Amino acid sequence: MSSSLLRAAGYVDDPGNKRFLLVFDIPVNLIDAGTLQTWLQPVPPPALNVRVALCSKLADTIFNVHKLRLVHKKVNSASVLIMKPRDSAPFQASDENLQPVLLNWHLVRKVDAATLPSPERKWWRAIYQHPNRQITLTEDEYTMGHDIYSLDVCTLEALLWKPLVQFADGSQPTANPIFAEHAMTLELIDGSPGSLQSFLDDPKETADIQKVLLSMAKELLPPMVGQKLTSLVISCLTCLENGFEGLSFQVGTDRIRVGMNYVIAVKTSLAKISIYQYIGM
């Protein structure tokens, strides 16, 4: 394992499904602690410094993908695998040696390669994607900025220590009740039976999901993580619209250079944040 990426050991051909499967090596000194999505659900929240460290490592992971001039296109908390040292104590959320790595590489491509618009049809994955990727005939190419947006949705989950999507054994995925509360506050749902599911399956505006996430960040994060981290999360959720610290993904800019510098700027901002007091969740 190098630079927070697992080493590819080979592939398995699967002609029946017209695909091939990538095989990755897991170093002998590490073990699988589950995905970020499942990890958030049963485990009490760790101290804030542990959550910030996890967010920084997530940024590292995306940065190392982008350094290879690749975009992942499928970043969400279910595609982030948490690894821990094999010889460490039994798994605890407070373990600062945890290392996130990315799974689900089936849509990965070179950042400057052409891509067909393919909006995600499953709401529990679409919730992590930028609004302009939800338009069937989008004219916007997929950029590193779209990966950064998805990364930031995972960051929001990690800081709140609440998964946006919840799975119960044998049942369909459901949205976290906190997401529903903010959708109702914004009058995007009316609270009637089925209104949340209808909203998730087919929001009236592609930016409606983003509005809910921004509302959650603005209302929930400040008392939990402080204003600096809150501002950073909001900046990343609006990076494609507003840029960040002079960096812009607008047409006419060098989007590859901007993407690389953007993650560096995010990592630098995280490093500058000093945490003097941890707030219980």
Tab-separated table of C-alpha atoms in Angstrom:
chain	number	residue	atom	x	y	z
A	1	MET	CA	0.000	0.000	0.000
A	2	SER	CA	1.419	3.358	-1.023
A	3	SER	CA	0.118	6.902	-0.692
A	4	SER	CA	-3.250	5.727	0.715
A	5	LEU	CA	-3.988	3.669	-2.418
A	6	LEU	CA	-4.125	-0.113	-2.472
A	7	ARG	CA	-1.811	-1.834	-4.960
A	8	ALA	CA	-3.607	-3.456	-7.901
A	9	ALA	CA	-2.715	-7.150	-8.062
A	10	GLY	CA	-4.584	-7.932	-11.275
A	11	TYR	CA	-8.099	-8.450	-12.603
A	12	VAL	CA	-10.713	-11.157	-13.075
A	13	ASP	CA	-12.606	-11.356	-16.348
A	14	ASP	CA	-16.394	-11.593	-15.992
A	15	PRO	CA	-17.700	-11.994	-19.573
A	16	GLY	CA	-21.163	-13.030	-18.419
A	17	ASN	CA	-21.711	-9.521	-17.048
A	18	LYS	CA	-19.553	-7.839	-19.703
A	19	ARG	CA	-17.081	-6.542	-17.175
A	20	PHE	CA	-13.828	-7.259	-15.404
A	21	LEU	CA	-13.117	-7.018	-11.687
A	22	LEU	CA	-10.026	-5.375	-10.236
A	23	VAL	CA	-8.152	-7.245	-7.520
A	24	PHE	CA	-6.226	-5.277	-4.899
A	25	ASP	CA	-3.609	-6.369	-2.395
A	26	ILE	CA	-4.236	-5.635	1.272
A	27	PRO	CA	-0.889	-5.326	3.089
A	28	VAL	CA	-0.306	-8.042	5.680
A	29	ASN	CA	0.040	-5.433	8.435
A	30	LEU	CA	-3.464	-4.025	7.842
A	31	ILE	CA	-6.984	-5.364	8.277
A	32	ASP	CA	-10.349	-4.276	6.931
A	33	ALA	CA	-12.388	-2.344	9.504
A	34	GLY	CA	-15.429	-1.842	7.226
A	35	THR	CA	-16.599	1.014	5.033
A	36	LEU	CA	-16.929	4.554	6.306
A	37	GLN	CA	-20.699	4.323	5.866
A	38	THR	CA	-21.132	1.268	8.083
A	39	TRP	CA	-18.442	2.490	10.491
A	40	LEU	CA	-20.366	5.683	11.271
A	41	GLN	CA	-23.576	3.955	12.272
A	42	PRO	CA	-22.951	1.807	15.375
A	43	VAL	CA	-19.830	3.463	16.769
A	44	PRO	CA	-20.004	6.450	19.180
A	45	PRO	CA	-18.310	9.578	17.811
A	46	PRO	CA	-14.612	9.926	18.565
A	47	ALA	CA	-12.917	13.124	19.673
A	48	LEU	CA	-12.952	15.983	17.215
A	49	ASN	CA	-9.222	15.742	16.502
A	50	VAL	CA	-9.711	12.125	15.345
A	51	ARG	CA	-12.523	13.154	13.003
A	52	VAL	CA	-10.468	16.032	11.581
A	53	ALA	CA	-7.526	13.656	11.062
A	54	LEU	CA	-9.828	11.267	9.190
A	55	CYS	CA	-11.052	14.118	6.964
A	56	SER	CA	-7.449	15.084	6.221
A	57	LYS	CA	-6.635	11.488	5.270
A	58	LEU	CA	-9.690	11.398	3.002
A	59	ALA	CA	-8.374	14.517	1.279
A	60	ASP	CA	-4.977	12.800	0.946
A	61	THR	CA	-6.643	9.833	-0.728
A	62	ILE	CA	-8.386	12.005	-3.328
A	63	PHE	CA	-5.222	14.041	-3.852
A	64	ASN	CA	-3.256	10.876	-4.633
A	65	VAL	CA	-5.883	9.803	-7.173
A	66	HIS	CA	-5.754	13.215	-8.816
A	67	LYS	CA	-1.933	13.169	-8.848
A	68	LEU	CA	-2.274	10.231	-11.252
A	69	ARG	CA	-4.445	12.517	-13.430
A	70	LEU	CA	-7.453	10.325	-12.698
A	71	VAL	CA	-10.961	11.062	-11.493
A	72	HIS	CA	-12.762	8.444	-9.412
A	73	LYS	CA	-16.375	9.486	-10.158
A	74	LYS	CA	-17.871	7.291	-7.423
A	75	VAL	CA	-16.712	8.837	-4.149
A	76	ASN	CA	-19.154	8.173	-1.321
A	77	SER	CA	-18.921	6.782	2.189
A	78	ALA	CA	-19.767	3.272	0.940
A	79	SER	CA	-16.747	3.375	-1.383
A	80	VAL	CA	-14.319	4.372	1.380
A	81	LEU	CA	-12.772	1.371	3.119
A	82	ILE	CA	-11.244	1.936	6.550
A	83	MET	CA	-8.013	0.031	7.234
A	84	LYS	CA	-6.342	-0.378	10.622
A	85	PRO	CA	-3.043	-1.894	11.794
A	86	ARG	CA	-3.348	-5.643	12.328
A	87	ASP	CA	-1.441	-5.582	15.608
A	88	SER	CA	-3.406	-2.688	17.127
A	89	ALA	CA	-5.980	-2.957	19.883
A	90	PRO	CA	-9.555	-4.063	19.096
A	91	PHE	CA	-11.254	-1.638	16.745
A	92	GLN	CA	-12.258	1.685	18.210
A	93	ALA	CA	-13.440	4.826	16.469
A	94	SER	CA	-10.859	6.773	18.440
A	95	ASP	CA	-7.965	4.949	16.739
A	96	GLU	CA	-5.818	7.637	15.100
A	97	ASN	CA	-4.016	5.029	12.975
A	98	LEU	CA	-7.041	4.370	10.787
A	99	GLN	CA	-6.419	4.799	7.054
A	100	PRO	CA	-9.171	5.319	4.453
A	101	VAL	CA	-8.735	3.848	0.966
A	102	LEU	CA	-11.011	4.007	-2.061
A	103	LEU	CA	-13.066	1.153	-3.513
A	104	ASN	CA	-15.405	0.982	-6.537
A	105	TRP	CA	-13.048	1.954	-9.348
A	106	HIS	CA	-15.331	0.887	-12.182
A	107	LEU	CA	-15.934	4.440	-13.449
A	108	VAL	CA	-12.399	5.769	-12.991
A	109	ARG	CA	-10.865	7.490	-16.023
A	110	LYS	CA	-8.187	9.922	-17.059
A	111	VAL	CA	-9.221	13.420	-16.097
A	112	ASP	CA	-8.892	14.726	-19.671
A	113	ALA	CA	-10.658	11.761	-21.299
A	114	ALA	CA	-14.134	12.181	-22.740
A	115	THR	CA	-17.031	10.953	-20.620
A	116	LEU	CA	-20.693	10.401	-21.350
A	117	PRO	CA	-23.254	11.983	-19.035
A	118	SER	CA	-24.594	9.217	-16.818
A	119	PRO	CA	-26.590	10.558	-13.873
A	120	GLU	CA	-26.851	8.210	-10.925
A	121	ARG	CA	-30.287	6.608	-10.703
A	122	LYS	CA	-30.062	5.381	-7.110
A	123	TRP	CA	-30.735	8.201	-4.661
A	124	TRP	CA	-28.426	6.743	-1.989
A	125	ARG	CA	-25.495	7.285	-4.377
A	126	ALA	CA	-26.798	10.386	-6.139
A	127	ILE	CA	-26.919	12.207	-2.803
A	128	TYR	CA	-23.101	12.414	-2.978
A	129	GLN	CA	-22.950	13.869	-6.482
A	130	HIS	CA	-22.933	17.497	-7.547
A	131	PRO	CA	-26.221	18.817	-8.990
A	132	ASN	CA	-24.830	19.280	-12.500
A	133	ARG	CA	-24.109	15.536	-12.666
A	134	GLN	CA	-27.835	14.873	-12.167
A	135	ILE	CA	-28.778	16.375	-15.525
A	136	THR	CA	-29.195	13.736	-18.219
A	137	LEU	CA	-27.971	16.046	-20.996
A	138	THR	CA	-25.354	17.888	-18.988
A	139	GLU	CA	-22.812	19.814	-21.019
A	140	ASP	CA	-20.322	19.943	-18.148
A	141	GLU	CA	-17.469	17.467	-18.293
A	142	TYR	CA	-16.596	15.560	-15.141
A	143	THR	CA	-13.757	17.343	-13.369
A	144	MET	CA	-11.699	16.902	-10.238
A	145	GLY	CA	-14.112	19.400	-8.702
A	146	HIS	CA	-16.880	16.800	-8.827
A	147	ASP	CA	-14.711	14.371	-6.851
A	148	ILE	CA	-13.986	17.167	-4.359
A	149	TYR	CA	-17.707	17.835	-3.919
A	150	SER	CA	-18.327	14.129	-3.218
A	151	LEU	CA	-15.361	14.079	-0.838
A	152	ASP	CA	-16.888	16.985	1.048
A	153	VAL	CA	-20.209	15.197	1.491
A	154	CYS	CA	-18.226	12.374	3.126
A	155	THR	CA	-16.420	15.003	5.223
A	156	LEU	CA	-19.767	16.378	6.396
A	157	GLU	CA	-20.801	12.877	7.467
A	158	ALA	CA	-17.505	12.282	9.277
A	159	LEU	CA	-17.628	15.582	11.179
A	160	LEU	CA	-21.261	15.055	12.191
A	161	TRP	CA	-20.547	11.356	12.727
A	162	LYS	CA	-23.853	10.578	11.066
A	163	PRO	CA	-24.294	8.701	7.781
A	164	LEU	CA	-26.620	10.336	5.278
A	165	VAL	CA	-27.837	6.892	4.233
A	166	GLN	CA	-28.882	4.241	6.703
A	167	PHE	CA	-29.214	0.529	5.977
A	168	ALA	CA	-31.133	-1.935	8.118
A	169	ASP	CA	-30.745	-5.676	7.600
A	170	GLY	CA	-32.749	-6.765	4.595
A	171	SER	CA	-34.486	-3.422	4.097
A	172	GLN	CA	-34.242	-0.587	1.638
A	173	PRO	CA	-31.858	2.295	2.420
A	174	THR	CA	-33.362	5.276	4.196
A	175	ALA	CA	-32.192	8.859	4.633
A	176	ASN	CA	-30.959	9.968	8.021
A	177	PRO	CA	-33.807	11.682	9.951
A	178	ILE	CA	-31.643	14.797	10.278
A	179	PHE	CA	-31.573	15.072	6.475
A	180	ALA	CA	-35.383	14.835	6.456
A	181	GLU	CA	-35.683	17.536	9.121
A	182	HIS	CA	-33.652	19.996	7.078
A	183	ALA	CA	-35.516	19.137	3.874
A	184	MET	CA	-38.753	19.932	5.715
A	185	THR	CA	-37.356	23.190	7.121
A	186	LEU	CA	-36.522	24.240	3.560
A	187	GLU	CA	-40.081	23.256	2.542
A	188	LEU	CA	-38.745	20.730	0.048
A	189	ILE	CA	-40.950	18.053	1.617
A	190	ASP	CA	-44.213	18.435	3.521
A	191	GLY	CA	-43.878	15.621	6.010
A	192	SER	CA	-46.639	13.525	4.509
A	193	PRO	CA	-46.049	9.779	4.045
A	194	GLY	CA	-43.864	9.198	1.013
A	195	SER	CA	-42.901	12.842	0.498
A	196	LEU	CA	-39.283	12.289	1.541
A	197	GLN	CA	-38.898	9.262	-0.707
A	198	SER	CA	-40.451	11.131	-3.636
A	199	PHE	CA	-38.052	14.004	-3.043
A	200	LEU	CA	-35.035	11.678	-2.944
A	201	ASP	CA	-36.089	9.761	-6.048
A	202	ASP	CA	-36.954	12.830	-8.100
A	203	PRO	CA	-36.147	16.268	-6.614
A	204	LYS	CA	-37.853	19.162	-8.398
A	205	GLU	CA	-34.540	20.971	-8.858
A	206	THR	CA	-31.180	19.245	-9.213
A	207	ALA	CA	-29.717	21.611	-6.598
A	208	ASP	CA	-32.289	20.701	-3.931
A	209	ILE	CA	-30.133	17.960	-2.378
A	210	GLN	CA	-27.203	20.377	-2.252
A	211	LYS	CA	-29.444	22.918	-0.477
A	212	VAL	CA	-30.236	20.388	2.240
A	213	LEU	CA	-26.558	19.520	2.735
A	214	LEU	CA	-25.653	23.206	2.975
A	215	SER	CA	-28.424	23.737	5.506
A	216	MET	CA	-27.100	20.847	7.593
A	217	ALA	CA	-23.556	22.238	7.448
A	218	LYS	CA	-24.586	25.785	8.370
A	219	GLU	CA	-26.877	24.776	11.233
A	220	LEU	CA	-25.217	21.704	12.743
A	221	LEU	CA	-21.485	22.144	12.310
A	222	PRO	CA	-20.671	25.482	14.039
A	223	PRO	CA	-21.475	24.359	17.619
A	224	MET	CA	-19.852	20.974	16.987
A	225	VAL	CA	-16.643	21.798	15.095
A	226	GLY	CA	-16.324	25.587	15.031
A	227	GLN	CA	-16.650	28.216	12.328
A	228	LYS	CA	-13.362	27.538	10.510
A	229	LEU	CA	-14.216	23.922	9.740
A	230	THR	CA	-17.795	24.886	8.916
A	231	SER	CA	-16.596	27.486	6.402
A	232	LEU	CA	-14.261	24.941	4.818
A	233	VAL	CA	-17.075	22.409	4.371
A	234	ILE	CA	-19.378	25.044	2.860
A	235	SER	CA	-16.608	26.200	0.504
A	236	CYS	CA	-16.109	22.658	-0.777
A	237	LEU	CA	-19.855	22.087	-1.205
A	238	THR	CA	-19.937	25.178	-3.432
A	239	CYS	CA	-16.494	24.779	-5.034
A	240	LEU	CA	-17.838	24.364	-8.572
A	241	GLU	CA	-20.016	27.464	-8.249
A	242	ASN	CA	-17.812	29.779	-6.188
A	243	GLY	CA	-14.276	28.390	-6.215
A	244	PHE	CA	-12.017	28.508	-3.176
A	245	GLU	CA	-9.175	30.868	-2.243
A	246	GLY	CA	-8.922	32.238	-5.770
A	247	LEU	CA	-9.228	28.826	-7.468
A	248	SER	CA	-12.073	28.325	-9.932
A	249	PHE	CA	-13.386	25.372	-11.946
A	250	GLN	CA	-15.154	27.635	-14.428
A	251	VAL	CA	-14.864	26.994	-18.171
A	252	GLY	CA	-11.686	28.522	-19.569
A	253	THR	CA	-9.517	27.647	-16.559
A	254	ASP	CA	-6.956	24.854	-16.348
A	255	ARG	CA	-9.231	22.511	-14.424
A	256	ILE	CA	-6.539	19.889	-13.842
A	257	ARG	CA	-4.187	22.401	-12.237
A	258	VAL	CA	-7.066	23.905	-10.281
A	259	GLY	CA	-8.154	20.464	-9.057
A	260	MET	CA	-4.681	19.620	-7.801
A	261	ASN	CA	-4.233	22.992	-6.106
A	262	TYR	CA	-7.727	22.851	-4.628
A	263	VAL	CA	-7.059	19.705	-2.626
A	264	ILE	CA	-3.729	21.153	-1.488
A	265	ALA	CA	-5.575	24.282	-0.309
A	266	VAL	CA	-8.114	22.137	1.565
A	267	LYS	CA	-5.366	20.093	3.222
A	268	THR	CA	-3.512	23.284	4.164
A	269	SER	CA	-6.683	24.732	5.698
A	270	LEU	CA	-7.233	21.562	7.725
A	271	ALA	CA	-3.633	21.669	8.946
A	272	LYS	CA	-4.068	25.266	10.128
A	273	ILE	CA	-7.056	24.453	12.274
A	274	SER	CA	-6.011	24.122	15.902
A	275	ILE	CA	-8.422	22.312	18.186
A	276	TYR	CA	-8.210	23.284	21.842
A	277	GLN	CA	-11.457	21.845	23.135
A	278	TYR	CA	-13.401	18.773	22.125
A	279	ILE	CA	-17.150	18.950	22.248
A	280	GLY	CA	-19.131	15.827	23.049
A	281	MET	CA	-21.722	14.737	20.509
